[in-house]
Coordinates of C-alpha atoms and ligand atoms in Angstrom, one line a residue:
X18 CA -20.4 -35.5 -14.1
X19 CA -19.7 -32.8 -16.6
X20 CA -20.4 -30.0 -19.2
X21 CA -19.8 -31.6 -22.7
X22 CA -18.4 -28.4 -24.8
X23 CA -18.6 -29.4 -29.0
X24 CA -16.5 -27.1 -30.1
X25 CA -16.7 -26.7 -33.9
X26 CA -15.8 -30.6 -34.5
X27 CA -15.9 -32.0 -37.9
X28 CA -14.7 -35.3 -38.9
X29 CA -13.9 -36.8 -41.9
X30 CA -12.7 -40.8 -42.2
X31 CA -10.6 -40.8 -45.4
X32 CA -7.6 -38.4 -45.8
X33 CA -7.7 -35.3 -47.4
X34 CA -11.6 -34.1 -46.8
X35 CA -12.7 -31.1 -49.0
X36 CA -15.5 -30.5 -49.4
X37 CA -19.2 -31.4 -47.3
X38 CA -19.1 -34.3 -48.4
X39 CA -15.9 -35.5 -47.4
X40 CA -17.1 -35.3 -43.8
X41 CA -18.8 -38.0 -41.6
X42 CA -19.5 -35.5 -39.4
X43 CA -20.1 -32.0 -40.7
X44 CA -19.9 -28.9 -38.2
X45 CA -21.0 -29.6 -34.9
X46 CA -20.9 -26.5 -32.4
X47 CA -23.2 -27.4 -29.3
X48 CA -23.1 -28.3 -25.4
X49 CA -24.5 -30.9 -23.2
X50 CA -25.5 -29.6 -20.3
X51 CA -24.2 -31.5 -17.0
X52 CA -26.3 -33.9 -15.9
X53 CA -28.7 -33.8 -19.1
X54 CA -30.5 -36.4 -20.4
X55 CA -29.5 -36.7 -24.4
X56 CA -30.2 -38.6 -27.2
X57 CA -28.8 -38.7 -30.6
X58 CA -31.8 -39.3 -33.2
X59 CA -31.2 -40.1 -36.7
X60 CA -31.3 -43.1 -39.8
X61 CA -28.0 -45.3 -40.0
X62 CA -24.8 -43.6 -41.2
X63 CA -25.8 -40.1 -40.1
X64 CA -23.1 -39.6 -38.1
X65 CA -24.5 -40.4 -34.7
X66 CA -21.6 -43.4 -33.5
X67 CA -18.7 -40.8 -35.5
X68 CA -19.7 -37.9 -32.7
X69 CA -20.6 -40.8 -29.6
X70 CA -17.0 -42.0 -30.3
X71 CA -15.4 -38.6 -30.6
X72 CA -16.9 -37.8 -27.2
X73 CA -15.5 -40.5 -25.6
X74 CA -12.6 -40.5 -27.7
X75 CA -12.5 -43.7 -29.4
X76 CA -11.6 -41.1 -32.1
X77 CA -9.9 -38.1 -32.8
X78 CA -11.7 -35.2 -34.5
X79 CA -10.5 -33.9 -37.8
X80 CA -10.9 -30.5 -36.8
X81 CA -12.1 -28.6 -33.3
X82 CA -11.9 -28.7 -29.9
X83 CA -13.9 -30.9 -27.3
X84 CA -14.0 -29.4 -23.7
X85 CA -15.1 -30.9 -20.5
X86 CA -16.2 -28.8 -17.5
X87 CA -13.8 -26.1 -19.6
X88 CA -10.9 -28.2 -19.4
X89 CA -9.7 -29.2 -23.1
X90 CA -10.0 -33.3 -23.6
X91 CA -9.6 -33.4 -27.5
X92 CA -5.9 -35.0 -26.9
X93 CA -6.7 -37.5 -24.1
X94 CA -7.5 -41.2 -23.7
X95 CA -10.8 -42.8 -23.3
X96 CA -9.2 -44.1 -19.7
X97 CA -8.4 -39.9 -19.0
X98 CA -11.7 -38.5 -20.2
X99 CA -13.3 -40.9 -17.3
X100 CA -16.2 -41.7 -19.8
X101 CA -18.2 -45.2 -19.5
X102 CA -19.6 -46.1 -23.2
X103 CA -22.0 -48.8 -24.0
X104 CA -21.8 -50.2 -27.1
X105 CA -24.5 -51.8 -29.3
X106 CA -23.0 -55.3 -29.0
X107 CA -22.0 -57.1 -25.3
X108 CA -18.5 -56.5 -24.4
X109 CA -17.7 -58.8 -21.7
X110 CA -15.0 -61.2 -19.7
X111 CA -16.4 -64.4 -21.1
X112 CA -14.1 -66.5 -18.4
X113 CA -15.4 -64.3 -15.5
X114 CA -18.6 -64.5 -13.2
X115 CA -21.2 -62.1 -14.0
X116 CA -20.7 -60.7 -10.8
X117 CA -16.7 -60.2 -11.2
X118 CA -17.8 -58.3 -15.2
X119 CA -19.4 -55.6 -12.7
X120 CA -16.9 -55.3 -10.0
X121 CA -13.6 -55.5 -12.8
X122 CA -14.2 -51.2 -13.4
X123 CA -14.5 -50.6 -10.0
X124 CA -12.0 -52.9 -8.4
X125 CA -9.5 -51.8 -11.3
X126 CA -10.2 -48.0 -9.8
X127 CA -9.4 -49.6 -6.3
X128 CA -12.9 -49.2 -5.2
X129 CA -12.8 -50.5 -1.0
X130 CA -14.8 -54.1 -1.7
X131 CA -17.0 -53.4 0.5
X132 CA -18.0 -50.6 -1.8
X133 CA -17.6 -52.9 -4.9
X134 CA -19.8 -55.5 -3.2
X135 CA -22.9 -53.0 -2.8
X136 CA -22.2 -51.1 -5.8
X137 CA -22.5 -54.8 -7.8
X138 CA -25.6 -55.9 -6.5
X139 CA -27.2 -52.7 -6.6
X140 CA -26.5 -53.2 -10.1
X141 CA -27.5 -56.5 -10.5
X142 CA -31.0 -55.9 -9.2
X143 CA -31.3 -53.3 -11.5
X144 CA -30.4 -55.5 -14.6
X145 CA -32.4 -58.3 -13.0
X146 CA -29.2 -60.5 -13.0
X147 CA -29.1 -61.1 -9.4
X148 CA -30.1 -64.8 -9.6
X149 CA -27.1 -65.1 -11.9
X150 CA -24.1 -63.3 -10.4
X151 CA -21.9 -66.1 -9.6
X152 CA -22.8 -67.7 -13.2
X153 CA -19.5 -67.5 -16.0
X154 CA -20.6 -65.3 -19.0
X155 CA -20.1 -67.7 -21.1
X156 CA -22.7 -69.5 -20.9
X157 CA -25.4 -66.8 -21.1
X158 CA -28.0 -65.2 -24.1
X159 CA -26.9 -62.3 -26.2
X160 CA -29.3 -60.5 -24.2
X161 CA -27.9 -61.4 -20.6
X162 CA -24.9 -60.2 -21.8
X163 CA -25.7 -56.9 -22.9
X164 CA -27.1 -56.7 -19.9
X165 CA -23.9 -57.4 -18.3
X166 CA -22.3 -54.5 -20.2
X167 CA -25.3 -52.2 -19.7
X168 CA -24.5 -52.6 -16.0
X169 CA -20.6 -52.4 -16.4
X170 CA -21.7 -48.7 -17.6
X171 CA -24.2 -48.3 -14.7
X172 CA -21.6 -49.7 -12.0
X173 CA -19.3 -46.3 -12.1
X174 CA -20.6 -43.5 -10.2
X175 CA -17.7 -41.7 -10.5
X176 CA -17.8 -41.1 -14.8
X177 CA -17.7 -37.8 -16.7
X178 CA -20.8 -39.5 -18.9
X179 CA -22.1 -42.0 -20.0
X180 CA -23.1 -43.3 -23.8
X181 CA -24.8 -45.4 -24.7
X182 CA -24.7 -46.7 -28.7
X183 CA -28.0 -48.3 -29.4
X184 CA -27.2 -50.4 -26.3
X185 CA -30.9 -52.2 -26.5
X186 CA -30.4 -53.4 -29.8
X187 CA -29.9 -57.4 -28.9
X188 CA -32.6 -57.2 -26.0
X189 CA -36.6 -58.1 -26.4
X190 CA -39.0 -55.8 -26.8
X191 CA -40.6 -56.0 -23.2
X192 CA -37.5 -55.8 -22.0
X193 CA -36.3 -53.0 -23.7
X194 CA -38.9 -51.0 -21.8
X195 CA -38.2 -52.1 -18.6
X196 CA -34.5 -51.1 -18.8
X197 CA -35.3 -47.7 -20.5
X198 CA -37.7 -46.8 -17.4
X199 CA -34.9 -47.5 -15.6
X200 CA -32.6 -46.2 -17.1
X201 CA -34.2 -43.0 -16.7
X202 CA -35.0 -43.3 -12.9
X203 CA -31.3 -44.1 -12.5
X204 CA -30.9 -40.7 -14.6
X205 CA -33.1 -38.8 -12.2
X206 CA -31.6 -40.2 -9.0
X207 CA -28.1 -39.4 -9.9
X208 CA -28.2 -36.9 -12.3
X209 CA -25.7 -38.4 -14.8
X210 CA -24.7 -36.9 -17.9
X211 CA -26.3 -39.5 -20.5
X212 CA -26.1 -39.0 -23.9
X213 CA -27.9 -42.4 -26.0
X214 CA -27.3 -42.9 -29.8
X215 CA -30.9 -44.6 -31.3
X216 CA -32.5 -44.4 -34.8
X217 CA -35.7 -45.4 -32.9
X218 CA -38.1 -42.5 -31.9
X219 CA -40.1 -44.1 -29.4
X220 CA -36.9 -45.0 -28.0
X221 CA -34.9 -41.4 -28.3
X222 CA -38.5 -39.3 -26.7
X223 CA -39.3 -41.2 -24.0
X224 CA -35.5 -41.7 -22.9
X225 CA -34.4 -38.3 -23.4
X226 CA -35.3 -34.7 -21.9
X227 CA -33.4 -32.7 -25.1
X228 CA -33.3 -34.8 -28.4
X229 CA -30.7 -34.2 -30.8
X230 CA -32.4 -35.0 -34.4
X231 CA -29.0 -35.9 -36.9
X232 CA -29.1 -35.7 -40.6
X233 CA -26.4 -36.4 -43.1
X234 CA -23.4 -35.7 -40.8
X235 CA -25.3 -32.8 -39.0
X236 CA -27.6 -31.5 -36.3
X237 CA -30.9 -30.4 -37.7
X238 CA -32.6 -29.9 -34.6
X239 CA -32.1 -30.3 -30.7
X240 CA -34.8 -30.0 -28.7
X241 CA -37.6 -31.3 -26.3
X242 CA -39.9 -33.5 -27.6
X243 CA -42.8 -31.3 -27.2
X244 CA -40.4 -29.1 -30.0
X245 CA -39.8 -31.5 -32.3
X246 CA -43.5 -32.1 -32.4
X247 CA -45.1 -28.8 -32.3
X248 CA -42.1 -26.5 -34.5
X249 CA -39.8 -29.0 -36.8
X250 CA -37.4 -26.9 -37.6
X251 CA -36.7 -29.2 -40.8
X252 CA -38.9 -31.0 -43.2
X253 CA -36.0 -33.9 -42.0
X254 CA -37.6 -33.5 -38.3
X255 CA -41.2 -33.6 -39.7
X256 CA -40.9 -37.0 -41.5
X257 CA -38.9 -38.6 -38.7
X258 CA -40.4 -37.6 -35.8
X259 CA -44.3 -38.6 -35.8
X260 CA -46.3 -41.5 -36.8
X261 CA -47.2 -40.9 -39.2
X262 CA -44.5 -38.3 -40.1
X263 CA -45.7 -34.5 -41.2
X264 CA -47.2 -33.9 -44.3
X265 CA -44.4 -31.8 -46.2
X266 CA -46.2 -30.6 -49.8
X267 CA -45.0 -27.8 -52.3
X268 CA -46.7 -24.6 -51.6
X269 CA -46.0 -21.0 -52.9
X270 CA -46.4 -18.4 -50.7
X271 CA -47.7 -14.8 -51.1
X272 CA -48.1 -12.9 -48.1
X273 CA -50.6 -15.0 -45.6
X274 CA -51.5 -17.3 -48.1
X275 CA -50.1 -20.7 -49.7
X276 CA -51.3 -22.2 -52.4
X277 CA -51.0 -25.9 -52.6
X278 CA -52.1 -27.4 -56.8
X279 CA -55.4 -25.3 -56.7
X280 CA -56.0 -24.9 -53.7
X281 CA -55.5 -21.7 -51.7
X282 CA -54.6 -21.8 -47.6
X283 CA -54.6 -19.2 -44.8
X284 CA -51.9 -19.0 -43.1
X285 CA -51.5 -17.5 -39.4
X286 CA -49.4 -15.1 -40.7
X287 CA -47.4 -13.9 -43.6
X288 CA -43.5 -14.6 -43.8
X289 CA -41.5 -11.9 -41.7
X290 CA -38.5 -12.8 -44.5
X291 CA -40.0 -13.4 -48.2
X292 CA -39.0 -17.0 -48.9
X293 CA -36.3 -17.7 -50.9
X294 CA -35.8 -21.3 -53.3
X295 CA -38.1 -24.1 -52.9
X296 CA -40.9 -23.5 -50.5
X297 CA -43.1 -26.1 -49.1
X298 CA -46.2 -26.4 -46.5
X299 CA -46.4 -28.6 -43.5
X300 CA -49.1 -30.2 -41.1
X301 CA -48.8 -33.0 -38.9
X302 CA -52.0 -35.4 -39.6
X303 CA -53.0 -34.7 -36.1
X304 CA -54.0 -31.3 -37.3
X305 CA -55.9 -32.3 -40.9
X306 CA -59.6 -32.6 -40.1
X307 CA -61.5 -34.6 -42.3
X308 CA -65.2 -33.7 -42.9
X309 CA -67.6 -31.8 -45.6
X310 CA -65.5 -28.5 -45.4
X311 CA -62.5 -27.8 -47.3
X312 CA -60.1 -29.3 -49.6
X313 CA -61.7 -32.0 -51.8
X314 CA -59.5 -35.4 -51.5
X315 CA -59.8 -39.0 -52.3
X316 CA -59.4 -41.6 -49.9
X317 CA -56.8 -44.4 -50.8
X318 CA -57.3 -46.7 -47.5
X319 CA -58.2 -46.1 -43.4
X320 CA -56.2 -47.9 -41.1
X321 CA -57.6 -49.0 -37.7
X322 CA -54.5 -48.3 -34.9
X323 CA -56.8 -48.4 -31.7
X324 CA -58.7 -45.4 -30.3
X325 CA -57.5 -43.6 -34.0
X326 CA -57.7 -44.6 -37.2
X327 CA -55.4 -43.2 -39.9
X328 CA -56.9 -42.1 -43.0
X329 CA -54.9 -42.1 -46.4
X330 CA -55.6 -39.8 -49.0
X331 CA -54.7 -37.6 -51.8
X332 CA -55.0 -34.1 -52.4
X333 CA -54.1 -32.5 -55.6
X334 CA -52.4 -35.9 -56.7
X335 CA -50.0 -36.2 -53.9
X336 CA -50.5 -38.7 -50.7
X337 CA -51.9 -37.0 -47.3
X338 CA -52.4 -38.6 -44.3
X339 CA -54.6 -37.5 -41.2
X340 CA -55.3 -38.7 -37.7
X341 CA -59.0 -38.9 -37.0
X342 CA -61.2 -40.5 -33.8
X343 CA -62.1 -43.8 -34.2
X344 CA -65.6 -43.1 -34.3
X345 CA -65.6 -40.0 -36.6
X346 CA -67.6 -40.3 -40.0
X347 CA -66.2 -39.9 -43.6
X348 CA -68.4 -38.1 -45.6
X349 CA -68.7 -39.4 -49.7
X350 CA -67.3 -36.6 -50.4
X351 CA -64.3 -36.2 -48.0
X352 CA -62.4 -32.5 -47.5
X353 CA -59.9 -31.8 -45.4
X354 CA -59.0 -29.0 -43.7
X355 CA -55.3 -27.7 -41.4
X356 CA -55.4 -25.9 -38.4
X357 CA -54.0 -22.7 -39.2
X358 CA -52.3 -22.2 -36.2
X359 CA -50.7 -26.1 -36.8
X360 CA -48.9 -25.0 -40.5
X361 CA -45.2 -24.8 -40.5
X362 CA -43.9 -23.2 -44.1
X363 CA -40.5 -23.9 -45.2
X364 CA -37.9 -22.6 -47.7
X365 CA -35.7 -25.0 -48.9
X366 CA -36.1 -27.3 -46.0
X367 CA -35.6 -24.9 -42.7
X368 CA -38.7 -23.2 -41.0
X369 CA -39.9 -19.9 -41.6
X370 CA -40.9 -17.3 -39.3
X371 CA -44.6 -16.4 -40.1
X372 CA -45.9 -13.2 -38.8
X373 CA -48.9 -12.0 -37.1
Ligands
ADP430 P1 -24.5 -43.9 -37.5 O1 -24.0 -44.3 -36.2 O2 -25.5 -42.7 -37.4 O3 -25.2 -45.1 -38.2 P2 -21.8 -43.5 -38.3 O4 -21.3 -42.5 -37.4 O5 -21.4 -44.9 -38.0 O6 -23.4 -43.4 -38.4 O7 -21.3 -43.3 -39.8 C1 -21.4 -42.0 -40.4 C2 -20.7 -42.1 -41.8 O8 -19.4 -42.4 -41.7 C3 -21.3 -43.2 -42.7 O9 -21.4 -42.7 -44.0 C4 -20.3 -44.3 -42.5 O10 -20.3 -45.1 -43.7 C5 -19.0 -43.6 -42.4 N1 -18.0 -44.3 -41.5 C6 -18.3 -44.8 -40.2 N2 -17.2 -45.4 -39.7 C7 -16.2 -45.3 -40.7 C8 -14.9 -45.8 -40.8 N3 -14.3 -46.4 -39.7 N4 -14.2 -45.5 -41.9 C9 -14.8 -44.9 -42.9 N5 -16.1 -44.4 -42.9 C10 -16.8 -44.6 -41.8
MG431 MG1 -24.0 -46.2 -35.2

């Protein structure tokens, strides 16, 4: 396993890049720790399978230098790096057994067969393909498959890292759990260096230990879940990461107080910088509180989603959602409230520091 060292890559596809947008991939200056638990969150075409493959090195980086464990990489094969990659669609031997897909890395390493042969069904248990090992690949489902080449990542204990690219893409929903949990067992038992491309939340929070939010070709924010939750660090990471997403509204901002339309707000604290450029308020609708105090809004629709029911509204004309308890009680005249310690203000997009 290693220490991933990003060091100032960029990448652009076409020839000639000049400026921002002329890069897939804009600056990205970062390490994975060894044996760290990574995932790479963000909406199609942000960059996330550009800086997977660069890792592995599928592809060559326009510009800076990838290090592993120290050692430079950035000029060596995928074979040299040692790097096992799982990609979103099955890559398999269609004309080989299921078990011989397994045992063709190891074997092709010249693994001792007894070694292959424990390593494979180990594996197979895992994937839940045990019944199946002596079964051609041809025959099987899309999702048996990328199973197979789930497990052709897993086999390898020997690897650098491994990525995975949206690897449960083709494979059921209840399934999908099952091989996340144990993907993340496997994780804690060996302490592999896993980093997992997703554009799927639920999948990138409850895989990951640090989660590395991607925007537009760059990173807007890596951190634990709890982070991404309690401090987005961009309005990005407030609409992505919740469900619903973070209220973002226009605000201005004079000393501990924002106004939002009409409607003045105390804050915890007043900027420690004066904002500069477009500044806007935050609040996760965990933190509105709807009652017969506060803001006056009108309710558009309240959806039922269990134990919580999420209530649509707007306030001064723009839409605002907020979690409340299944069995709280809308007044006629609903207001909301934000739990002042719960308001994030930002300036053109990044988080302020406010102070006490
Ligand atoms: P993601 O995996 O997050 O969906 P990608 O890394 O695949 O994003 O793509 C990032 C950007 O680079 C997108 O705008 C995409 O269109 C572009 N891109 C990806 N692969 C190529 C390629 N081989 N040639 C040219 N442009 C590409
Ligand atoms: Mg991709």
């Amino acid at each position: 396993m290693a220490r991933i060292e990003l060091d100032h890559i960029r990448h652009a596809y076409g020839p000639d890049p000049k400026s921002d947008a002329d890069y897939a991939l804009k600056e990205v200056h970062h390490i994975f720790e060894d044996g760290g638990a990574y995932a790479l969150l963000g909406p199609s075409g942000c960059g996330k399978t550009t800086l997977l493959n660069i890792i592995s090195g599928l592809l060559h980086p326009s510009h800076g230098r990838l290090r592993f464990d120290g050692e430079d990489v950035t000029e060596l094969s995928t074979q040299e790096r040692n790097i096992a990659q799982v990609f979103q669609f099955p890559v398999v031997y269609d004309t080989m057994t299921v078990y011989d897909n397994l045992a063709f890395p190891l074997r092709n390493r010249g693994v001792p067969e007894a070694d292959v042969d424990r390593k494979v069904r180990e594996t197979l248990e895992m994937i839940g393909l045990a019944e199946r090992a002596q079964r051609r690949a041809r025959g099987l489902t899309a999702d048996q498959k990328q199973k197979i080449s789930l497990g052709r990542g897993l086999v390898r204990s020997d690897v650098n890292a491994i990525l995975f690219d949206e690897p449960l893409t083709v494979i059921d929903p209840h399934m999908k759990w099952v091989l996340r949990s144990q993907l993340k067992q496997l994780h804690r038992r060996f302490g592999f260096t896993m980093v997992y491309v997703t554009h799927d939340q639920t999948e990138a929070l409850t895989f990951a230990d640090q989660v590395v939010v991607m925007y537009d070709g760059g990173i807007v924010q890596i951190g634990t879940p709890a982070e991404l939750f309690e401090r987005p660090k961009h309005t990005f990471v407030g609409y992505f990461i919740g469900s619903p997403g973070m209220n973002v509204m226009p605000a201005s901002i004079e000393g501990h107080l924002a106004t939002v339309g009409s409607q003045r707000i105390e804050l915890p604290g007043a900027p420690v910088v004066p904002p500069q450029g477009k500044t806007e308020l935050g609040i996760r609708p965990e933190f509105v509180r709807v009652g017969s105090q506060g803001m006056p809004v009108s309710i558009a629709k309240v959806e039922d989603i269990g134990r919580q029911k999420i209530v649509r509204a707007t306030l001064e004309g723009r839409e605002i959602a907020a979690i409340v308890g299944e069995d709280e009680e809308i007044p006629a005249e609903p207001r909301v409230t934000f739990d002042p310690a719960r308001i994030s203000i930002y300036a053109n997009s990044w988080r302020i520091e406010l102070g006490v």
